[in-house]
mmCIF file of C-alpha atoms and ligand atoms in Angstrom:
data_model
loop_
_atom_site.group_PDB
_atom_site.id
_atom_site.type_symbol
_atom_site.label_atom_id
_atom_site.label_comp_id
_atom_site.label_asym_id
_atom_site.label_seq_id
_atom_site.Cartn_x
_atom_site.Cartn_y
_atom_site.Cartn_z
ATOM 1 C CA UNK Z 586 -11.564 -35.089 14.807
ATOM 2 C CA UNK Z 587 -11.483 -38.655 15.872
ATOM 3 C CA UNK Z 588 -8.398 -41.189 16.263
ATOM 4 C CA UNK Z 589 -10.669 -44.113 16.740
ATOM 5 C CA UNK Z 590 -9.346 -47.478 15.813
ATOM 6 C CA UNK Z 591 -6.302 -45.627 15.102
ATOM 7 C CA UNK Z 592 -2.644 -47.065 15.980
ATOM 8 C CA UNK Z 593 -0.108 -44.773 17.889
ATOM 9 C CA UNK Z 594 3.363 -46.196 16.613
ATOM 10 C CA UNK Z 595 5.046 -43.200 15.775
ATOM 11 C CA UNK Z 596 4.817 -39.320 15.831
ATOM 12 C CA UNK Z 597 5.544 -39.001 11.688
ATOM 13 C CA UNK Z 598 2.050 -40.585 11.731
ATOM 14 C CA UNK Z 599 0.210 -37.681 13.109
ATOM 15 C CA UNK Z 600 -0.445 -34.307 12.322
ATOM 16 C CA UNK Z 601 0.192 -31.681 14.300
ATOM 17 C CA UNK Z 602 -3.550 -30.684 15.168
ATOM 18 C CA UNK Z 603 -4.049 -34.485 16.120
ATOM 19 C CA UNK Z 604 -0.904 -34.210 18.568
ATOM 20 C CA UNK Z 605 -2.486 -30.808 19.962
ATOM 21 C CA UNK Z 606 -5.740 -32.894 20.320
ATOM 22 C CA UNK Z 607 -3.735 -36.000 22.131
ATOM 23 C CA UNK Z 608 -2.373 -32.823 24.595
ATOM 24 C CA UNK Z 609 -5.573 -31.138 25.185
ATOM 25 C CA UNK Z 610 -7.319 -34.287 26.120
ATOM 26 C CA UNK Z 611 -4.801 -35.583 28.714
ATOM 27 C CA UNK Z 612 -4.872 -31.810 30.597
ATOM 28 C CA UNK Z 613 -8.306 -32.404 30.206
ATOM 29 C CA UNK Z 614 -8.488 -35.684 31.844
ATOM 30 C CA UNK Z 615 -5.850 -34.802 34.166
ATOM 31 C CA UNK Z 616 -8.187 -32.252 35.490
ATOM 32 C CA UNK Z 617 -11.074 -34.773 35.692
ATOM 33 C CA UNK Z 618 -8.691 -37.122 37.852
ATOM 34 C CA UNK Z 619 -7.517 -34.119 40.372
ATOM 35 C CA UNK Z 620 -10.962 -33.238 40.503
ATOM 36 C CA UNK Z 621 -11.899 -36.732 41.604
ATOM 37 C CA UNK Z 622 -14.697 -36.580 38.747
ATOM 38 C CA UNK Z 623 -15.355 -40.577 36.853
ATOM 39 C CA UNK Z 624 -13.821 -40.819 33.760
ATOM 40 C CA UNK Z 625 -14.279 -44.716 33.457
ATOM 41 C CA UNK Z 626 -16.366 -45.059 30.189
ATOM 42 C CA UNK Z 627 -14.735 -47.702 28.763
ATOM 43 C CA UNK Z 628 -15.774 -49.945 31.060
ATOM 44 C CA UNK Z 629 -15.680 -53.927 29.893
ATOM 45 C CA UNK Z 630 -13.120 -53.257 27.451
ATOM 46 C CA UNK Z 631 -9.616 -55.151 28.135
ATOM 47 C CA UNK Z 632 -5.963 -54.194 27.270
ATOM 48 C CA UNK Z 633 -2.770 -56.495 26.815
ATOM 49 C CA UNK Z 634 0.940 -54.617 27.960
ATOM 50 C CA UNK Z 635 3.546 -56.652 26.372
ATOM 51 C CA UNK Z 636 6.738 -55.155 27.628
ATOM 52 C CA UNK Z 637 10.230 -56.992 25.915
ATOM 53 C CA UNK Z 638 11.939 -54.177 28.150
ATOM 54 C CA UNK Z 639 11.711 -53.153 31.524
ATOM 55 C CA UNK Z 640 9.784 -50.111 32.386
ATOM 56 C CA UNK Z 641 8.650 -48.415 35.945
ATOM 57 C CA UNK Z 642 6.763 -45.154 34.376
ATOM 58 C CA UNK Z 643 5.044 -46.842 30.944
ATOM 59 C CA UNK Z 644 3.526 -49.861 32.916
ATOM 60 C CA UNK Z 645 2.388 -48.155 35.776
ATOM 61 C CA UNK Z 646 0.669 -45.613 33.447
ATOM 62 C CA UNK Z 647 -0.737 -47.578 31.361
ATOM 63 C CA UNK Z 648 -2.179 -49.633 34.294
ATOM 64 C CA UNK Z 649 -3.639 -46.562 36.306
ATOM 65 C CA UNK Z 650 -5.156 -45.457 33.144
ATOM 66 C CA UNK Z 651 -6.811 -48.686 31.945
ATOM 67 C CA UNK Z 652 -7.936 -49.030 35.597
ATOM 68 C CA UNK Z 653 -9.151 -45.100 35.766
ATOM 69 C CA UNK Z 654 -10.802 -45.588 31.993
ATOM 70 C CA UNK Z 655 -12.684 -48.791 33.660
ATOM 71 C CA UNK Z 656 -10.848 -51.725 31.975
ATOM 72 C CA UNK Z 657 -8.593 -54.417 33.002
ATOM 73 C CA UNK Z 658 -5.456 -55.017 31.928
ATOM 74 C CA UNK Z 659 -2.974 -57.650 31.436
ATOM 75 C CA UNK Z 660 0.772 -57.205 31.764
ATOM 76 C CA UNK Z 661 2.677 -59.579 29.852
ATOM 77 C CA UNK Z 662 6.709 -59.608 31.046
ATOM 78 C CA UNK Z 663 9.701 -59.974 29.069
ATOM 79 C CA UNK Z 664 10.054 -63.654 29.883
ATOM 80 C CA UNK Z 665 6.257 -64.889 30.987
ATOM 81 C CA UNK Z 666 4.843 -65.053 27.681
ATOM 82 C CA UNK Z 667 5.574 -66.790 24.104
ATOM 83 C CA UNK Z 668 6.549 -63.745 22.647
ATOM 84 C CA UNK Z 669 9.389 -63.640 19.935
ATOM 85 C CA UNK Z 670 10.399 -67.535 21.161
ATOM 86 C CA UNK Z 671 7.737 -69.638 20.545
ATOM 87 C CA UNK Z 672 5.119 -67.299 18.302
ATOM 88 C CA UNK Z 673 5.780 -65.208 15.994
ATOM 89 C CA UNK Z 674 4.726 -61.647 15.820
ATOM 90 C CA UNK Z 675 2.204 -62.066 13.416
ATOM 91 C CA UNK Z 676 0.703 -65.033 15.263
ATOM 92 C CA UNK Z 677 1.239 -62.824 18.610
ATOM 93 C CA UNK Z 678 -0.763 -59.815 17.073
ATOM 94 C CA UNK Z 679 -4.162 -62.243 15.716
ATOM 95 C CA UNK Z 680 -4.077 -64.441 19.429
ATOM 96 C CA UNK Z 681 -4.428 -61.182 21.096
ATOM 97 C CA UNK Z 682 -6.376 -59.461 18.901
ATOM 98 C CA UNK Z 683 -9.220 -61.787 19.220
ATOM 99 C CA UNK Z 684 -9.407 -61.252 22.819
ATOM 100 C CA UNK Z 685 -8.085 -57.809 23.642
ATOM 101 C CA UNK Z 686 -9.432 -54.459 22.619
ATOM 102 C CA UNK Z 687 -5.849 -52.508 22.106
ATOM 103 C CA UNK Z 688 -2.324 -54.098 22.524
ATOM 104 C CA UNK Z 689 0.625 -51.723 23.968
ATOM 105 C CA UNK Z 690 4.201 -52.722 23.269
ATOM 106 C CA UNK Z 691 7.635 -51.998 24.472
ATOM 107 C CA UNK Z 692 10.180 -53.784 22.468
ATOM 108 C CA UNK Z 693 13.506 -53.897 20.054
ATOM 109 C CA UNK Z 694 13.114 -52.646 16.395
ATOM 110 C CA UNK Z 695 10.333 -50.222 15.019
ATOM 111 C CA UNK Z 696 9.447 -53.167 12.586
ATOM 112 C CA UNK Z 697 8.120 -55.533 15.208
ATOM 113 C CA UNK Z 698 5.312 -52.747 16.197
ATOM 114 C CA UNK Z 699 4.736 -51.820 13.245
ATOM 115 C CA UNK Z 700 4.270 -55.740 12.111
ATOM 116 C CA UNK Z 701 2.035 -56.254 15.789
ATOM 117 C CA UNK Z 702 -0.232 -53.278 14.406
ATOM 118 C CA UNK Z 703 -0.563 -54.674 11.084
ATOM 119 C CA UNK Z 704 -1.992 -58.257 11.687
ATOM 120 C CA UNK Z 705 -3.789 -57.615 15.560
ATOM 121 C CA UNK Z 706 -6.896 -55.726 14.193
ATOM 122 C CA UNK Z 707 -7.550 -53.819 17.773
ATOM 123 C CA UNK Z 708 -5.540 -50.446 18.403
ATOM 124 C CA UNK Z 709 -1.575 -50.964 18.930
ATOM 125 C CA UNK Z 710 0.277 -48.662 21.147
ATOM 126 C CA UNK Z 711 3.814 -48.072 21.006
ATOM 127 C CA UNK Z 712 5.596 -48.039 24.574
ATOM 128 C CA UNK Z 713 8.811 -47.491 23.254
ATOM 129 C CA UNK Z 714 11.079 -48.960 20.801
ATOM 130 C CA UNK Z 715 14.996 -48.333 19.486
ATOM 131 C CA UNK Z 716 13.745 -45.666 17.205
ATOM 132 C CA UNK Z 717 10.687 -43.821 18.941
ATOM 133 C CA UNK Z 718 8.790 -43.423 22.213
ATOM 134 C CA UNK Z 719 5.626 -41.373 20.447
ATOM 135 C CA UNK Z 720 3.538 -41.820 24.172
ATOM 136 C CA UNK Z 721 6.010 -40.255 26.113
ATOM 137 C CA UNK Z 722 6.002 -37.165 23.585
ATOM 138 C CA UNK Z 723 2.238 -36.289 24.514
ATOM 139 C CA UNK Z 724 3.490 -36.050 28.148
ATOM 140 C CA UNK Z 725 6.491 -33.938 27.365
ATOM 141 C CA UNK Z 726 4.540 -31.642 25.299
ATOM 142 C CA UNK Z 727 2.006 -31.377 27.840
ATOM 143 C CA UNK Z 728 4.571 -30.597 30.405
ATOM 144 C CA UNK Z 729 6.140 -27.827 28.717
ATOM 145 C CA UNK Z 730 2.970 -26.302 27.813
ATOM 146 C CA UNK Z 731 1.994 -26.237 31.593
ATOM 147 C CA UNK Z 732 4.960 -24.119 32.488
ATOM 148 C CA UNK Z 733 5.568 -22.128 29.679
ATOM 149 C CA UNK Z 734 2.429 -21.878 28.452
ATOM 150 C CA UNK Z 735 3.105 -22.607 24.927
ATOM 151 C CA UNK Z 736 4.938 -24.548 22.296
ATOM 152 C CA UNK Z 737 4.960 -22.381 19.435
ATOM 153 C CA UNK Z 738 8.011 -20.753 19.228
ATOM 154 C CA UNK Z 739 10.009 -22.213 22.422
ATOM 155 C CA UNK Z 740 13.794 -23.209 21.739
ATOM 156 C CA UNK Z 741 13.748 -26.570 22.766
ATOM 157 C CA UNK Z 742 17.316 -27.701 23.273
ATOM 158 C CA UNK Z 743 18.242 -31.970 23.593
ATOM 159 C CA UNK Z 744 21.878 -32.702 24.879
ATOM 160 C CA UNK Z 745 23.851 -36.212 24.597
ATOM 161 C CA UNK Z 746 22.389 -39.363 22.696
ATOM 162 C CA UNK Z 747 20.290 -37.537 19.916
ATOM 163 C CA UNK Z 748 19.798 -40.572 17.348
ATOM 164 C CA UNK Z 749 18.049 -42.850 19.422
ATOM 165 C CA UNK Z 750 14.361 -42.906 20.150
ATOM 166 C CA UNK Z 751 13.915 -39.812 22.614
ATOM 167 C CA UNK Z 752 15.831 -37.722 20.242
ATOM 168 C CA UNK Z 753 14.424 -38.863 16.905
ATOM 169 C CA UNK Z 754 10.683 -38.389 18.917
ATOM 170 C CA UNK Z 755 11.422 -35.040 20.016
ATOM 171 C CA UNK Z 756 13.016 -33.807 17.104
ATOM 172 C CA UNK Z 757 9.465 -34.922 15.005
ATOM 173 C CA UNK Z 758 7.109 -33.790 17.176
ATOM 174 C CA UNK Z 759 9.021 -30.163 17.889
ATOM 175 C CA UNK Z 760 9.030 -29.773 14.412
ATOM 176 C CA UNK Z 761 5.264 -30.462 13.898
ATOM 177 C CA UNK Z 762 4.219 -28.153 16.428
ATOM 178 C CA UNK Z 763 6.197 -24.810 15.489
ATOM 179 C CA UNK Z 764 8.935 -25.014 18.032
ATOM 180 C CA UNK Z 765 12.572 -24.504 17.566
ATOM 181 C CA UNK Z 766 14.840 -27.811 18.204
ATOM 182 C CA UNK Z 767 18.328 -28.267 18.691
ATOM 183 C CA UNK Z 768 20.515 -31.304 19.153
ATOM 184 C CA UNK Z 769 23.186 -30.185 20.767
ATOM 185 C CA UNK Z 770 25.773 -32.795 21.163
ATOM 186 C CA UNK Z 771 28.772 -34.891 19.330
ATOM 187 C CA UNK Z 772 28.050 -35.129 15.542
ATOM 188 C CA UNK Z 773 28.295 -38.899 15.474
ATOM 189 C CA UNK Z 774 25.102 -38.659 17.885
ATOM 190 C CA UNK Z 775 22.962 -36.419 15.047
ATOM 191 C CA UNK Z 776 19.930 -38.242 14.322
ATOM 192 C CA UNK Z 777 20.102 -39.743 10.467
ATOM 193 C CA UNK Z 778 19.810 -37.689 7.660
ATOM 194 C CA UNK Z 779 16.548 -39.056 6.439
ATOM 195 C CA UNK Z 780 14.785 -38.123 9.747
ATOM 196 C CA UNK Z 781 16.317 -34.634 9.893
ATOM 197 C CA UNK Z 782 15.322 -33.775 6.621
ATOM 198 C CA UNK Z 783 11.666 -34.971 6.935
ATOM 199 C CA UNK Z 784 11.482 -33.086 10.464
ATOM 200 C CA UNK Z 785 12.961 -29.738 8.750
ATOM 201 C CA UNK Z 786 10.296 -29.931 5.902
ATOM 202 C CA UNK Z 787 7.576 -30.065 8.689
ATOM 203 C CA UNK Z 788 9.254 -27.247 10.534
ATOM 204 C CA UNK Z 789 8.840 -25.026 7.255
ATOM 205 C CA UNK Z 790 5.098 -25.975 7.097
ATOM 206 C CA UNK Z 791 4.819 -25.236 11.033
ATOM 207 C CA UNK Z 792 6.939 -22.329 11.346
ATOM 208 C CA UNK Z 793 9.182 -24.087 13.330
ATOM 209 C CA UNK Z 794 13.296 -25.174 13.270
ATOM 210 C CA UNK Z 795 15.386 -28.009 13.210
ATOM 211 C CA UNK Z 796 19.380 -26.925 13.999
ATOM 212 C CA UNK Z 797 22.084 -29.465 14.940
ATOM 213 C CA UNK Z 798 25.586 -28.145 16.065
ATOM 214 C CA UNK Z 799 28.241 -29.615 18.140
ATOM 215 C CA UNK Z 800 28.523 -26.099 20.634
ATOM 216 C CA UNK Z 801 27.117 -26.355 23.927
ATOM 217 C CA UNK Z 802 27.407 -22.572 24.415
ATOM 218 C CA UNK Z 803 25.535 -21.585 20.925
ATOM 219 C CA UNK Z 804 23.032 -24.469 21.511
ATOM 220 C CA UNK Z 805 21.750 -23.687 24.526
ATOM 221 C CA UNK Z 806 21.409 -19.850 24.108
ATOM 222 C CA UNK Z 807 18.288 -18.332 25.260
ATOM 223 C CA UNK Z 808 17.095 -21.968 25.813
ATOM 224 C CA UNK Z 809 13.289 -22.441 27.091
ATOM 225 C CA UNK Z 810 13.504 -25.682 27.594
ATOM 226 C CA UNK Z 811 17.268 -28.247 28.195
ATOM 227 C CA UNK Z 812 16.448 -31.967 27.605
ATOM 228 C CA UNK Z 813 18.666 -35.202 28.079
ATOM 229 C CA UNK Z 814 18.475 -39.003 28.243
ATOM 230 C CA UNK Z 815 20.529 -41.499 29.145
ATOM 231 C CA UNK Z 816 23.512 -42.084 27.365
ATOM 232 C CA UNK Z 817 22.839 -45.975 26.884
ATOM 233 C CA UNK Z 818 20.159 -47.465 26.244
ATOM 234 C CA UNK Z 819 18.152 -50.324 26.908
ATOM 235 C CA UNK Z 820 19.399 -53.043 25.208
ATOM 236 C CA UNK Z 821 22.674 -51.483 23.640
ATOM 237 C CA UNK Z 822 25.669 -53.755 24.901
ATOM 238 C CA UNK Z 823 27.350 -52.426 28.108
ATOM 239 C CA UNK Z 824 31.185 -52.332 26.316
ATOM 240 C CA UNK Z 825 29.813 -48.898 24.645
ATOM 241 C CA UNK Z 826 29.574 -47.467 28.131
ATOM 242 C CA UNK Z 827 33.729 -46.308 27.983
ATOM 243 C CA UNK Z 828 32.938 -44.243 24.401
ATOM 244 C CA UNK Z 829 29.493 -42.746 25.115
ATOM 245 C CA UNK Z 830 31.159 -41.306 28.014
ATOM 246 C CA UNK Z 831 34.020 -40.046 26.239
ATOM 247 C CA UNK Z 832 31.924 -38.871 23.800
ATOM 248 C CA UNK Z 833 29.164 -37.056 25.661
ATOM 249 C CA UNK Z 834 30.186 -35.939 28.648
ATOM 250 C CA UNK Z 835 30.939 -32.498 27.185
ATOM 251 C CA UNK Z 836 27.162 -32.263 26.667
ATOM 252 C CA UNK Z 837 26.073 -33.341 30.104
ATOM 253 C CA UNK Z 838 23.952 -30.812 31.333
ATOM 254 C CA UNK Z 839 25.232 -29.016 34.424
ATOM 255 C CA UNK Z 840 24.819 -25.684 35.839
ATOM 256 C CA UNK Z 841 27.217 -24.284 32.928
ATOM 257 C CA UNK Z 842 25.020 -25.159 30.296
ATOM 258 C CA UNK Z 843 21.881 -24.147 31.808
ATOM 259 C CA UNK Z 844 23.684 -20.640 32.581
ATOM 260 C CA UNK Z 845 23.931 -19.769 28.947
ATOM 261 C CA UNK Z 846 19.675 -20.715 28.667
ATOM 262 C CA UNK Z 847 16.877 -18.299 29.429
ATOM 263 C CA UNK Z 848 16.577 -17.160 33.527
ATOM 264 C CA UNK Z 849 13.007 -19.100 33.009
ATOM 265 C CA UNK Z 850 14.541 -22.577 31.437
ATOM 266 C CA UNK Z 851 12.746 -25.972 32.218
ATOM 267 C CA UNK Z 852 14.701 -28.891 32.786
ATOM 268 C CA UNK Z 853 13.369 -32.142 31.363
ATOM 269 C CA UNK Z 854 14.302 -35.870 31.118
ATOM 270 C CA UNK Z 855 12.243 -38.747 30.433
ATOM 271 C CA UNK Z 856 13.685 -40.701 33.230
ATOM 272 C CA UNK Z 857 15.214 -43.009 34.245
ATOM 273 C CA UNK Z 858 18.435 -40.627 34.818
ATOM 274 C CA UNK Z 859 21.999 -41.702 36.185
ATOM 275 C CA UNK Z 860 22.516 -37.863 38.216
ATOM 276 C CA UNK Z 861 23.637 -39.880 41.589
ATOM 277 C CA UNK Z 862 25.394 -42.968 42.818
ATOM 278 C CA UNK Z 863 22.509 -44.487 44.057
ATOM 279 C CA UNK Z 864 21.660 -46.986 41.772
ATOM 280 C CA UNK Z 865 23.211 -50.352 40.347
ATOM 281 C CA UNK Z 866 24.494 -49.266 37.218
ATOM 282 C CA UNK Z 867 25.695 -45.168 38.465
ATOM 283 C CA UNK Z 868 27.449 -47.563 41.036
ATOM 284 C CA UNK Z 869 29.471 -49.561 38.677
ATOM 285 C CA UNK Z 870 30.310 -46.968 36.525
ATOM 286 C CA UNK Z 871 31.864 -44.769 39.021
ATOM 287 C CA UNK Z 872 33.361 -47.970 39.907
ATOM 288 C CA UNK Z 873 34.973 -48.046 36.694
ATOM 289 C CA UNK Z 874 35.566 -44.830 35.336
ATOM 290 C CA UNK Z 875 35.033 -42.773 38.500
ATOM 291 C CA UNK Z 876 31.831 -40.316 37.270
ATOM 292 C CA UNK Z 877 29.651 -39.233 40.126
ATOM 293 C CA UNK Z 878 27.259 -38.266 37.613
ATOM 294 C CA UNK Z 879 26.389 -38.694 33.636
ATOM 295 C CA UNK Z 880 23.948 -37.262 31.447
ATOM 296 C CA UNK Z 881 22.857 -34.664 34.267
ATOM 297 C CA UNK Z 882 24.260 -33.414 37.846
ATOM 298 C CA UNK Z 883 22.788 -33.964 40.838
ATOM 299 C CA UNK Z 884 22.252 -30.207 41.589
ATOM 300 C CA UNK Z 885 20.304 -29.464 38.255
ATOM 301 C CA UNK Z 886 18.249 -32.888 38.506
ATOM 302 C CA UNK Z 887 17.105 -31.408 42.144
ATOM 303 C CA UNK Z 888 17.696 -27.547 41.532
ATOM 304 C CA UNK Z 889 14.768 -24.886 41.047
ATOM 305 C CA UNK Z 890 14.561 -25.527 36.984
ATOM 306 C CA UNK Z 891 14.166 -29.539 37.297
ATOM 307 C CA UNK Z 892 10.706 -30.606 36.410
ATOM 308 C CA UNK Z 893 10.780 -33.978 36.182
ATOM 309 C CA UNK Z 894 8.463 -35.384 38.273
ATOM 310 C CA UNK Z 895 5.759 -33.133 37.106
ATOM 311 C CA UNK Z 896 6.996 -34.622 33.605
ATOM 312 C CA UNK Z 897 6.984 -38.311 34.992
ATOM 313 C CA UNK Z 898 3.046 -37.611 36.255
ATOM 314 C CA UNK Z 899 1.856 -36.684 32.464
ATOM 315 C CA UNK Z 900 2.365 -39.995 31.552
ATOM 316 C CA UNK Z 901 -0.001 -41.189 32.838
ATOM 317 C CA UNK Z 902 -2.738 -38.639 31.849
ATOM 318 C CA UNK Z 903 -0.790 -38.778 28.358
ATOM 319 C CA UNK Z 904 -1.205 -42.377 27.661
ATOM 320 C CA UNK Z 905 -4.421 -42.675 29.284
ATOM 321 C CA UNK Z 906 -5.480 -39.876 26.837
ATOM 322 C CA UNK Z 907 -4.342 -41.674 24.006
ATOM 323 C CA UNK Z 908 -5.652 -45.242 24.865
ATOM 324 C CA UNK Z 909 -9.596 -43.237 25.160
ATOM 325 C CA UNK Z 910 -9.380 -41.176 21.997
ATOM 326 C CA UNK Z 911 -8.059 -44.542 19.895
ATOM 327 C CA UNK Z 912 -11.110 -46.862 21.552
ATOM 328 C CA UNK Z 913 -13.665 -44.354 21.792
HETATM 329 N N1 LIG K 2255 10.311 -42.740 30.536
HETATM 330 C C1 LIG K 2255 10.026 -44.048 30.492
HETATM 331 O O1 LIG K 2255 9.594 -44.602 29.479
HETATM 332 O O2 LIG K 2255 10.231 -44.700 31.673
HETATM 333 P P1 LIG K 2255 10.121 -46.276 31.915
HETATM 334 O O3 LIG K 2255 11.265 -46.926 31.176
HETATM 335 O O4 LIG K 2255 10.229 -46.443 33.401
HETATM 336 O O5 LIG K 2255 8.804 -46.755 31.393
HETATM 337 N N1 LIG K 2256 16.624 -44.041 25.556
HETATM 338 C C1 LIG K 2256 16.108 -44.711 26.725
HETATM 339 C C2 LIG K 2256 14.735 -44.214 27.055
HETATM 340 C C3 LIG K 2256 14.150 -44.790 28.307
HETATM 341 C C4 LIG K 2256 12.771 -44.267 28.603
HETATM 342 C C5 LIG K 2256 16.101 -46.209 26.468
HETATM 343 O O1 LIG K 2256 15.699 -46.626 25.375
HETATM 344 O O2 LIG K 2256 16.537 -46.957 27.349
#
């Protein structure tokens, strides 16, 4: 099967033998890189990053990966570029295009990748928008396949913001691939109706499930897998901070929560995560409203089940995966 001169914008667009294929590939490249074997085939050809949001894991990996794959790349920040102020995206999409041989982009609304993949004629990647973050999906998927060693049939539980883009992602792609997913949080933070009902018709081809329920206890029962994000994100205004937390900290996921999981559950979070004080924002909102900790506590984020770092790694191999199957 071949995804060349394919886009990656979101995971409804692929099946679920073409997401096994994305996963395969990046454990098999993975190996190649720990093996210290060349994988750098595409030399010559050049990528553009365009992130509109900041991003430590995303750039780096798709930097490593160009430069591992053999081509250069070119990171365009939120402010150094014409973007959005001066150009349109169409314009954008056809400058690029003419010079680049896949664009990535990180950005605001679905529609502006979506339009960038339309007119730029070379491969678009999507880095993550509000609605979806398809690239960090292969990762996650690969992650939980490396220590459970499979994805059919896990329970595959995601606590706290579920209609944004980590939850409508994982929701899709659990679906696809036969595995049983739960939001478990505050009904107002379902993901839409729409999206649930096209991700429980693929979970009745896949022999999967798609549940939603408001009990932490029920939800994460015999759990394989406990998953959470941040409770705001990037580029929602910082006056919601004072409801999410009302509103989700009774699906924070603490040792309580993982207790009622299987003795083998995998803790996983896309990162960054607020489980300390030591950053800007976990400063000023213990500051405020005196948390220590939000969507996660310090000792699960560090205990025994956490693997978020090994989770954190796969993006790399994931995206670099992606970026050879769609130009080679
Ligand atoms: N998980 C993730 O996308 O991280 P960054 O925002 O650091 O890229
Ligand atoms: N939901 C988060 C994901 C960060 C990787 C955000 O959009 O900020």
């Amino acid at each position: 099967m071949s995804l060349k001169g394919r886009n990656f914008l979101k995971m409804m667009d692929f099946t679920a033998e073409e997401i096994q294929e994305l996963i395969d590939l990046s454990a098999e490249l993975k190996d190649k890189k720990k093996k210290g074997i060349p994988h750098d085939s595409l030399r010559g050809k050049n990528v553009a990053l365009i992130f509109e949001k900041t991003s430590t894991r995303t750039r780096c990996s798709f930097e490593v990966a160009a430069a591992d794959l053999g081509m250069h790349s070119t990171y365009l920040d939120p402010e150094g570029s014409q973007i959005g102020k001066k150009e349109s995206i169409p314009d954008t999409a056809r400058v690029l295009g003419r010079m680049y041989d896949g664009i990535e982009y990180r950005g605001y609304g679905q529609e502006i990748v979506e339009d960038l993949a339309k007119y730029a004629g070379v491969p678009v990647w999507n880095g993550l928008t509000n609605e979806s973050h398809p690239t960090q999906m292969i990762a996650d998927m690969l992650t939980v396949k490396e220590h459970l060693g499979k994805l059919k049939g896990v329970k595959f539980v995601y606590m706290g913001d579920a209609r944004y883009n980590m939850g409508n992602s994982l929701m899709v792609t659990c679906a696809k691939l036969g595995m049983d997913f739960v939001a478990c949080t505050d009904p107002k933070y379902y993901p839409e109706d729409k999206l649930v009902n096209y991700a429980k018709e693929e979970a009745k081809k896949s022999g999967g499930s798609v549940t939603l329920t408001d009990d932490v206890a029920e939800g994460c029962k015999d759990a394989d897998v406990i998953y959470t994000d941040v409770w705001v994100s990037m580029g929602e205004p910082d006056e919601i901070w004072e409801e999410r937390i009302k509103d989700l900290t009774p699906y924070r996921v603490d040792d309580k929560a993982l207790s009622y999981a299987k003795d083998t559950v995998i803790f996983m979070h896309c990162l960054p995560a607020f489980h300390d004080l030591k950053t800007k924002i976990g400063a000023e909102i213990h500051e405020k409203y005196g948390l220590n900790e939000m969507e996660v506590t310090d000792s699960v984020f560090e205990g025994p089940h956490s693997v978020v770092f090994d989770e954190a790694e796969n993006r790399m191999h994931s995206i670099k995966a992606i970026m050879y199957a769609t130009l080679s």
